[in-house]
Amino acid sequence: MQRKTPSCVVFSHGYEESDALRKLSTLAILLAATAFLAGARLPPRGPVPEPRPDAGQATSPTSPSSEVEPPAPEEVPAPQPKPDLKNPQAPVPHPPPQAAPSKPEPAEPMQGPPRPPGSPESSRPPTEEDKPPGEQTLEEQHLTIEPESDAEHAECTAALQSLGVVFKEAPRIDDGNGCGIDKPIIVSEALPGIRLKPEATIRCPAALALARWVKDSVIPAASAALPEQGRITTVNQATSYMCRLRNGAGTGKISEHARGNAIDIASFHFEKGEDVAVRSRREDSTLTGAFQRTVSAAGCLYFTTVLDPESDAAHETHFHLDVIERKGGYRYCH
């Protein structure tokens, strides 16, 4: 009998052979891929990214123009090429220096230190606006006459009449540059029986302060200190209205004499004895010295400014009395 080979054995042998071929093919592919990857390397220069768009040029249509613009983004540096590893001695290239952004020109000329002497602008003479008030002449100050209320003037003149002051109305005075009186009066008697010599052209408020000072302070002080000389008959004045600056200077503030607010008293005349002249009496221990110091101090009760011979050289022969109005009712008495 012949021995037969089972068919299943032939099939199994063919399957094992096919599986071995597949494994050999896979192994060959892996070996080829490994060899390919081992020979590959990175390129010497990588791709350079494009510069970032300027954010300052792009504006949002909904952003208001008054808002503050955001700061411009910093520039992104470009990557540098990788150094050649095969030649370690080769120098590494440095990036080129970036140019500094140009400084924008200012829209207007900037303020700087004053120009040196001799420059065209510094050599020009100062204008009226450049001068401080203390260095301006009367013409440069462009002053005007202060208006007076009709009602206040009528009330003031009524008070003068009740005290017995002898005066008359005068036409408006306008000497230019702020010198003048809107409603001047001419006073001939400071009080009944007491002449004002010479007549004084002043504003009514100054005449009223003078009358009250003589009535309430000068006459009682004279009666107490100098009774043997009798009553006061004349008040001698040195200056009333006059268009000028203070102390007759060429520059500075306008004098209250130029506005009719001031009067200068030089001496007092009595029925008997000598006149009492206004002079420096700080060290005068007589009753005459006491009389002058008393009426000088009392003047600040009626006038807003009192300057006597102890003030300065410009007033060593008279009292300066004025009714200038200051803030807060401040008074200056010396």
CSV table of C-alpha atoms in Angstrom, one decimal:
chain,number,residue,atom,x,y,z
A,1,MET,CA,0.0,0.0,0.0
A,2,GLN,CA,1.2,3.4,-0.8
A,3,ARG,CA,1.5,6.0,1.9
A,4,LYS,CA,-0.4,9.2,1.2
A,5,THR,CA,0.7,12.6,2.4
A,6,PRO,CA,-2.1,14.6,4.1
A,7,SER,CA,-3.1,17.8,2.2
A,8,CYS,CA,-3.1,19.7,5.4
A,9,VAL,CA,0.6,19.4,5.7
A,10,VAL,CA,1.2,20.9,2.2
A,11,PHE,CA,-1.0,23.9,3.1
A,12,SER,CA,0.8,24.5,6.4
A,13,HIS,CA,4.2,24.6,4.7
A,14,GLY,CA,3.0,27.1,2.1
A,15,TYR,CA,1.6,29.4,4.8
A,16,GLU,CA,4.9,29.4,6.8
A,17,GLU,CA,6.9,30.2,3.7
A,18,SER,CA,4.6,33.2,2.9
A,19,ASP,CA,4.9,34.6,6.4
A,20,ALA,CA,8.6,34.4,6.4
A,21,LEU,CA,8.7,36.4,3.1
A,22,ARG,CA,6.6,39.2,4.6
A,23,LYS,CA,8.9,39.5,7.6
A,24,LEU,CA,11.9,39.7,5.4
A,25,SER,CA,10.3,42.5,3.3
A,26,THR,CA,9.3,44.5,6.4
A,27,LEU,CA,12.8,44.2,7.8
A,28,ALA,CA,14.3,45.4,4.5
A,29,ILE,CA,12.0,48.4,4.4
A,30,LEU,CA,13.0,49.4,8.0
A,31,LEU,CA,16.7,49.0,7.2
A,32,ALA,CA,16.3,51.2,4.1
A,33,ALA,CA,14.5,53.9,6.0
A,34,THR,CA,17.1,53.8,8.8
A,35,ALA,CA,19.9,54.3,6.3
A,36,PHE,CA,18.0,57.2,4.6
A,37,LEU,CA,17.4,59.0,7.9
A,38,ALA,CA,21.0,58.5,9.0
A,39,GLY,CA,22.2,60.3,5.9
A,40,ALA,CA,19.8,63.3,6.3
A,41,ARG,CA,20.7,66.6,8.1
A,42,LEU,CA,19.2,70.1,8.7
A,43,PRO,CA,19.8,72.7,6.0
A,44,PRO,CA,22.5,75.3,6.9
A,45,ARG,CA,20.0,78.3,6.9
A,46,GLY,CA,16.5,78.1,8.2
A,47,PRO,CA,13.6,80.2,6.8
A,48,VAL,CA,13.6,83.9,7.9
A,49,PRO,CA,10.1,85.0,9.2
A,50,GLU,CA,8.5,88.0,7.5
A,51,PRO,CA,8.6,91.2,9.6
A,52,ARG,CA,5.5,91.9,11.7
A,53,PRO,CA,3.1,94.4,10.1
A,54,ASP,CA,3.4,97.9,11.7
A,55,ALA,CA,0.6,98.1,14.3
A,56,GLY,CA,0.8,101.9,14.3
A,57,GLN,CA,-0.6,102.2,10.7
A,58,ALA,CA,-3.6,100.1,11.4
A,59,THR,CA,-6.3,102.1,13.2
A,60,SER,CA,-9.6,100.9,14.4
A,61,PRO,CA,-12.5,102.8,12.8
A,62,THR,CA,-14.4,102.7,16.1
A,63,SER,CA,-11.5,104.2,18.3
A,64,PRO,CA,-12.0,107.9,19.1
A,65,SER,CA,-9.2,110.3,18.0
A,66,SER,CA,-8.9,111.6,21.6
A,67,GLU,CA,-7.7,108.4,23.0
A,68,VAL,CA,-4.0,107.7,23.5
A,69,GLU,CA,-2.5,105.6,20.8
A,70,PRO,CA,-0.8,102.3,22.0
A,71,PRO,CA,2.9,102.2,21.9
A,72,ALA,CA,4.5,100.6,18.7
A,73,PRO,CA,5.5,97.0,19.2
A,74,GLU,CA,9.2,96.2,19.4
A,75,GLU,CA,10.8,94.8,16.3
A,76,VAL,CA,11.2,91.1,16.2
A,77,PRO,CA,14.9,90.1,15.6
A,78,ALA,CA,15.5,87.8,12.7
A,79,PRO,CA,17.0,84.4,13.6
A,80,GLN,CA,20.6,84.0,12.8
A,81,PRO,CA,22.1,81.0,10.8
A,82,LYS,CA,23.3,78.1,12.9
A,83,PRO,CA,27.1,78.0,13.0
A,84,ASP,CA,28.8,75.2,11.0
A,85,LEU,CA,29.5,72.4,13.4
A,86,LYS,CA,32.1,71.0,11.1
A,87,ASN,CA,34.2,74.1,11.3
A,88,PRO,CA,34.1,75.3,14.9
A,89,GLN,CA,36.7,78.0,14.2
A,90,ALA,CA,34.4,79.9,11.8
A,91,PRO,CA,33.3,83.2,13.4
A,92,VAL,CA,29.6,83.6,14.2
A,93,PRO,CA,28.2,86.4,12.1
A,94,HIS,CA,26.7,89.3,14.1
A,95,PRO,CA,23.5,91.1,13.1
A,96,PRO,CA,24.0,94.5,11.4
A,97,PRO,CA,23.3,97.4,13.8
A,98,GLN,CA,19.9,98.8,13.5
A,99,ALA,CA,19.6,102.5,12.7
A,100,ALA,CA,18.1,104.6,15.4
A,101,PRO,CA,14.7,106.0,14.6
A,102,SER,CA,14.7,109.5,13.4
A,103,LYS,CA,13.5,112.1,16.0
A,104,PRO,CA,10.4,113.9,14.8
A,105,GLU,CA,10.7,117.6,14.4
A,106,PRO,CA,8.7,119.6,16.9
A,107,ALA,CA,5.6,121.4,15.5
A,108,GLU,CA,6.4,124.6,17.4
A,109,PRO,CA,9.7,126.1,18.5
A,110,MET,CA,10.7,124.8,21.9
A,111,GLN,CA,11.2,127.2,24.8
A,112,GLY,CA,14.9,127.5,25.8
A,113,PRO,CA,17.2,129.7,27.9
A,114,PRO,CA,17.3,133.4,27.1
A,115,ARG,CA,19.3,134.4,24.1
A,116,PRO,CA,22.8,135.7,24.8
A,117,PRO,CA,23.3,139.5,24.8
A,118,GLY,CA,23.8,140.9,21.3
A,119,SER,CA,21.4,138.5,19.6
A,120,PRO,CA,18.7,140.2,17.4
A,121,GLU,CA,15.8,139.6,19.7
A,122,SER,CA,17.6,140.4,23.0
A,123,SER,CA,18.8,143.7,21.6
A,124,ARG,CA,15.3,145.1,21.0
A,125,PRO,CA,14.1,147.6,23.6
A,126,PRO,CA,11.4,146.3,26.1
A,127,THR,CA,7.8,147.1,25.3
A,128,GLU,CA,5.3,148.5,27.8
A,129,GLU,CA,4.0,145.0,28.4
A,130,ASP,CA,7.5,143.8,29.3
A,131,LYS,CA,8.0,146.4,32.1
A,132,PRO,CA,6.8,145.7,35.6
A,133,PRO,CA,4.2,148.2,37.0
A,134,GLY,CA,6.8,149.8,39.2
A,135,GLU,CA,8.9,150.8,36.1
A,136,GLN,CA,6.1,152.2,34.0
A,137,THR,CA,5.5,155.9,33.4
A,138,LEU,CA,2.1,157.4,33.9
A,139,GLU,CA,1.4,157.4,30.2
A,140,GLU,CA,2.4,153.7,29.9
A,141,GLN,CA,-0.2,152.6,32.5
A,142,HIS,CA,-3.3,153.6,30.5
A,143,LEU,CA,-5.3,154.5,33.5
A,144,THR,CA,-8.8,155.9,33.6
A,145,ILE,CA,-10.7,158.2,36.0
A,146,GLU,CA,-12.8,156.3,38.6
A,147,PRO,CA,-16.5,157.0,38.2
A,148,GLU,CA,-18.5,158.2,41.2
A,149,SER,CA,-22.1,157.3,42.1
A,150,ASP,CA,-24.5,160.2,42.1
A,151,ALA,CA,-26.3,158.8,45.1
A,152,GLU,CA,-23.1,158.4,47.1
A,153,HIS,CA,-21.9,161.8,46.2
A,154,ALA,CA,-25.1,163.4,47.2
A,155,GLU,CA,-25.0,161.6,50.6
A,156,CYS,CA,-21.4,162.7,51.1
A,157,THR,CA,-22.1,166.4,50.4
A,158,ALA,CA,-25.1,166.3,52.7
A,159,ALA,CA,-22.8,165.1,55.5
A,160,LEU,CA,-20.4,168.0,54.7
A,161,GLN,CA,-23.2,170.5,55.0
A,162,SER,CA,-24.3,169.1,58.3
A,163,LEU,CA,-20.8,169.7,59.7
A,164,GLY,CA,-20.6,173.2,58.4
A,165,VAL,CA,-17.9,172.6,55.8
A,166,VAL,CA,-17.7,175.5,53.2
A,167,PHE,CA,-17.3,174.1,49.7
A,168,LYS,CA,-18.6,174.4,46.2
A,169,GLU,CA,-19.1,171.9,43.3
A,170,ALA,CA,-16.7,172.0,40.4
A,171,PRO,CA,-16.8,170.7,36.8
A,172,ARG,CA,-15.4,167.2,36.1
A,173,ILE,CA,-11.5,167.2,35.9
A,174,ASP,CA,-9.8,165.1,33.2
A,175,ASP,CA,-6.1,165.7,32.7
A,176,GLY,CA,-5.5,162.4,30.9
A,177,ASN,CA,-3.7,159.2,31.8
A,178,GLY,CA,-6.1,158.6,34.7
A,179,CYS,CA,-5.6,162.0,36.3
A,180,GLY,CA,-8.8,163.6,37.3
A,181,ILE,CA,-11.9,163.7,39.5
A,182,ASP,CA,-15.4,162.7,38.3
A,183,LYS,CA,-17.2,164.9,40.9
A,184,PRO,CA,-14.7,167.3,42.4
A,185,ILE,CA,-15.4,169.9,45.1
A,186,ILE,CA,-13.4,172.9,46.2
A,187,VAL,CA,-13.2,173.3,50.0
A,188,SER,CA,-12.5,176.7,51.5
A,189,GLU,CA,-13.3,176.0,55.2
A,190,ALA,CA,-12.6,172.6,56.8
A,191,LEU,CA,-15.1,173.5,59.5
A,192,PRO,CA,-17.0,176.7,60.4
A,193,GLY,CA,-14.4,179.4,61.2
A,194,ILE,CA,-11.4,177.2,60.3
A,195,ARG,CA,-10.1,178.1,56.9
A,196,LEU,CA,-8.3,175.7,54.6
A,197,LYS,CA,-5.5,177.6,53.0
A,198,PRO,CA,-5.2,177.6,50.1
A,199,GLU,CA,-8.5,176.2,48.9
A,200,ALA,CA,-8.3,172.4,48.2
A,201,THR,CA,-9.7,170.7,45.2
A,202,ILE,CA,-10.5,167.1,46.3
A,203,ARG,CA,-13.2,164.4,46.3
A,204,CYS,CA,-16.0,164.6,48.8
A,205,PRO,CA,-14.9,161.5,50.8
A,206,ALA,CA,-11.5,163.1,51.4
A,207,ALA,CA,-13.1,166.4,52.5
A,208,LEU,CA,-15.4,164.5,54.9
A,209,ALA,CA,-12.5,162.6,56.5
A,210,LEU,CA,-10.6,165.9,56.9
A,211,ALA,CA,-13.6,167.6,58.6
A,212,ARG,CA,-14.2,164.7,61.0
A,213,TRP,CA,-10.5,164.5,61.9
A,214,VAL,CA,-10.2,168.2,62.6
A,215,LYS,CA,-13.5,168.3,64.6
A,216,ASP,CA,-13.0,165.1,66.7
A,217,SER,CA,-9.2,164.9,67.1
A,218,VAL,CA,-7.3,168.1,66.1
A,219,ILE,CA,-9.4,170.6,68.0
A,220,PRO,CA,-9.6,168.6,71.3
A,221,ALA,CA,-5.8,167.8,71.2
A,222,ALA,CA,-5.0,171.5,70.7
A,223,SER,CA,-7.3,172.5,73.5
A,224,ALA,CA,-5.5,170.0,75.8
A,225,ALA,CA,-1.9,170.6,74.8
A,226,LEU,CA,-1.9,174.3,73.8
A,227,PRO,CA,-4.8,176.1,75.5
A,228,GLU,CA,-2.8,179.4,75.8
A,229,GLN,CA,-2.7,179.7,72.0
A,230,GLY,CA,-6.4,179.9,71.6
A,231,ARG,CA,-8.4,178.1,69.0
A,232,ILE,CA,-7.2,176.9,65.6
A,233,THR,CA,-8.2,179.4,62.8
A,234,THR,CA,-6.4,177.9,59.8
A,235,VAL,CA,-5.3,174.6,58.5
A,236,ASN,CA,-2.5,175.1,55.9
A,237,GLN,CA,-2.4,172.5,53.2
A,238,ALA,CA,0.5,171.9,50.9
A,239,THR,CA,-1.0,169.7,48.1
A,240,SER,CA,-4.5,168.6,47.2
A,241,TYR,CA,-5.3,167.5,43.6
A,242,MET,CA,-2.2,167.2,41.4
A,243,CYS,CA,-1.6,165.0,38.4
A,244,ARG,CA,1.6,163.0,39.2
A,245,LEU,CA,2.9,159.6,40.4
A,246,ARG,CA,3.7,158.9,44.1
A,247,ASN,CA,6.3,161.2,45.6
A,248,GLY,CA,6.6,162.9,42.2
A,249,ALA,CA,8.6,159.9,40.7
A,250,GLY,CA,9.0,159.3,37.0
A,251,THR,CA,7.7,155.7,37.2
A,252,GLY,CA,5.6,153.7,39.6
A,253,LYS,CA,2.0,153.8,40.9
A,254,ILE,CA,-0.2,156.8,40.5
A,255,SER,CA,-0.5,159.2,43.4
A,256,GLU,CA,-3.8,159.5,45.3
A,257,HIS,CA,-3.4,163.2,44.8
A,258,ALA,CA,-4.0,162.6,41.1
A,259,ARG,CA,-7.4,161.0,41.9
A,260,GLY,CA,-8.5,163.7,44.4
A,261,ASN,CA,-8.2,161.2,47.4
A,262,ALA,CA,-5.3,162.9,49.2
A,263,ILE,CA,-4.4,166.1,51.0
A,264,ASP,CA,-1.1,167.2,52.6
A,265,ILE,CA,-1.2,169.2,55.9
A,266,ALA,CA,1.8,171.5,56.5
A,267,SER,CA,0.9,173.5,59.6
A,268,PHE,CA,-1.9,174.7,62.0
A,269,HIS,CA,-2.4,178.4,62.7
A,270,PHE,CA,-3.8,179.6,66.1
A,271,GLU,CA,-5.3,182.8,67.3
A,272,LYS,CA,-2.2,183.5,69.4
A,273,GLY,CA,1.3,182.4,69.3
A,274,GLU,CA,3.2,180.8,66.5
A,275,ASP,CA,2.0,178.3,64.0
A,276,VAL,CA,2.6,174.6,64.8
A,277,ALA,CA,4.5,173.4,61.7
A,278,VAL,CA,4.6,169.7,60.9
A,279,ARG,CA,8.1,168.4,61.3
A,280,SER,CA,10.0,165.5,62.9
A,281,ARG,CA,9.0,165.5,66.6
A,282,ARG,CA,9.8,162.0,67.7
A,283,GLU,CA,12.2,163.3,70.4
A,284,ASP,CA,10.2,166.4,71.1
A,285,SER,CA,9.2,166.2,74.8
A,286,THR,CA,7.1,169.4,74.8
A,287,LEU,CA,3.4,169.6,74.6
A,288,THR,CA,3.7,170.8,71.0
A,289,GLY,CA,5.4,167.5,70.2
A,290,ALA,CA,2.7,165.6,72.1
A,291,PHE,CA,0.0,167.5,70.1
A,292,GLN,CA,1.6,166.5,66.7
A,293,ARG,CA,2.1,162.9,67.7
A,294,THR,CA,-1.5,162.7,68.9
A,295,VAL,CA,-3.2,164.1,65.8
A,296,SER,CA,-0.9,162.0,63.6
A,297,ALA,CA,-2.0,158.8,65.4
A,298,ALA,CA,-5.6,159.8,65.4
A,299,GLY,CA,-5.5,160.4,61.6
A,300,CYS,CA,-5.8,156.6,61.0
A,301,LEU,CA,-9.3,156.7,62.5
A,302,TYR,CA,-10.5,158.7,59.5
A,303,PHE,CA,-8.0,158.1,56.7
A,304,THR,CA,-6.8,154.9,55.3
A,305,THR,CA,-3.2,156.2,54.8
A,306,VAL,CA,-1.3,158.4,57.2
A,307,LEU,CA,2.3,159.3,56.5
A,308,ASP,CA,4.1,161.7,58.9
A,309,PRO,CA,7.6,163.1,59.1
A,310,GLU,CA,8.9,159.9,60.7
A,311,SER,CA,7.9,157.9,57.6
A,312,ASP,CA,10.5,158.9,55.1
A,313,ALA,CA,12.3,161.9,53.7
A,314,ALA,CA,9.5,162.7,51.3
A,315,HIS,CA,7.1,163.5,54.2
A,316,GLU,CA,9.4,165.2,56.7
A,317,THR,CA,7.5,168.6,56.4
A,318,HIS,CA,3.8,167.5,56.3
A,319,PHE,CA,1.2,164.9,56.9
A,320,HIS,CA,0.0,162.9,53.9
A,321,LEU,CA,-3.6,161.8,54.4
A,322,ASP,CA,-5.7,159.8,51.8
A,323,VAL,CA,-8.8,157.7,51.6
A,324,ILE,CA,-7.6,155.0,49.1
A,325,GLU,CA,-9.7,151.8,49.4
A,326,ARG,CA,-7.8,148.6,50.0
A,327,LYS,CA,-8.9,145.0,50.2
A,328,GLY,CA,-10.3,144.0,53.6
A,329,GLY,CA,-10.3,147.6,54.9
A,330,TYR,CA,-6.5,147.6,55.4
A,331,ARG,CA,-5.0,150.9,56.6
A,332,TYR,CA,-1.4,152.0,56.5
A,333,CYS,CA,-0.4,154.5,59.2
A,334,HIS,CA,3.2,155.5,60.0
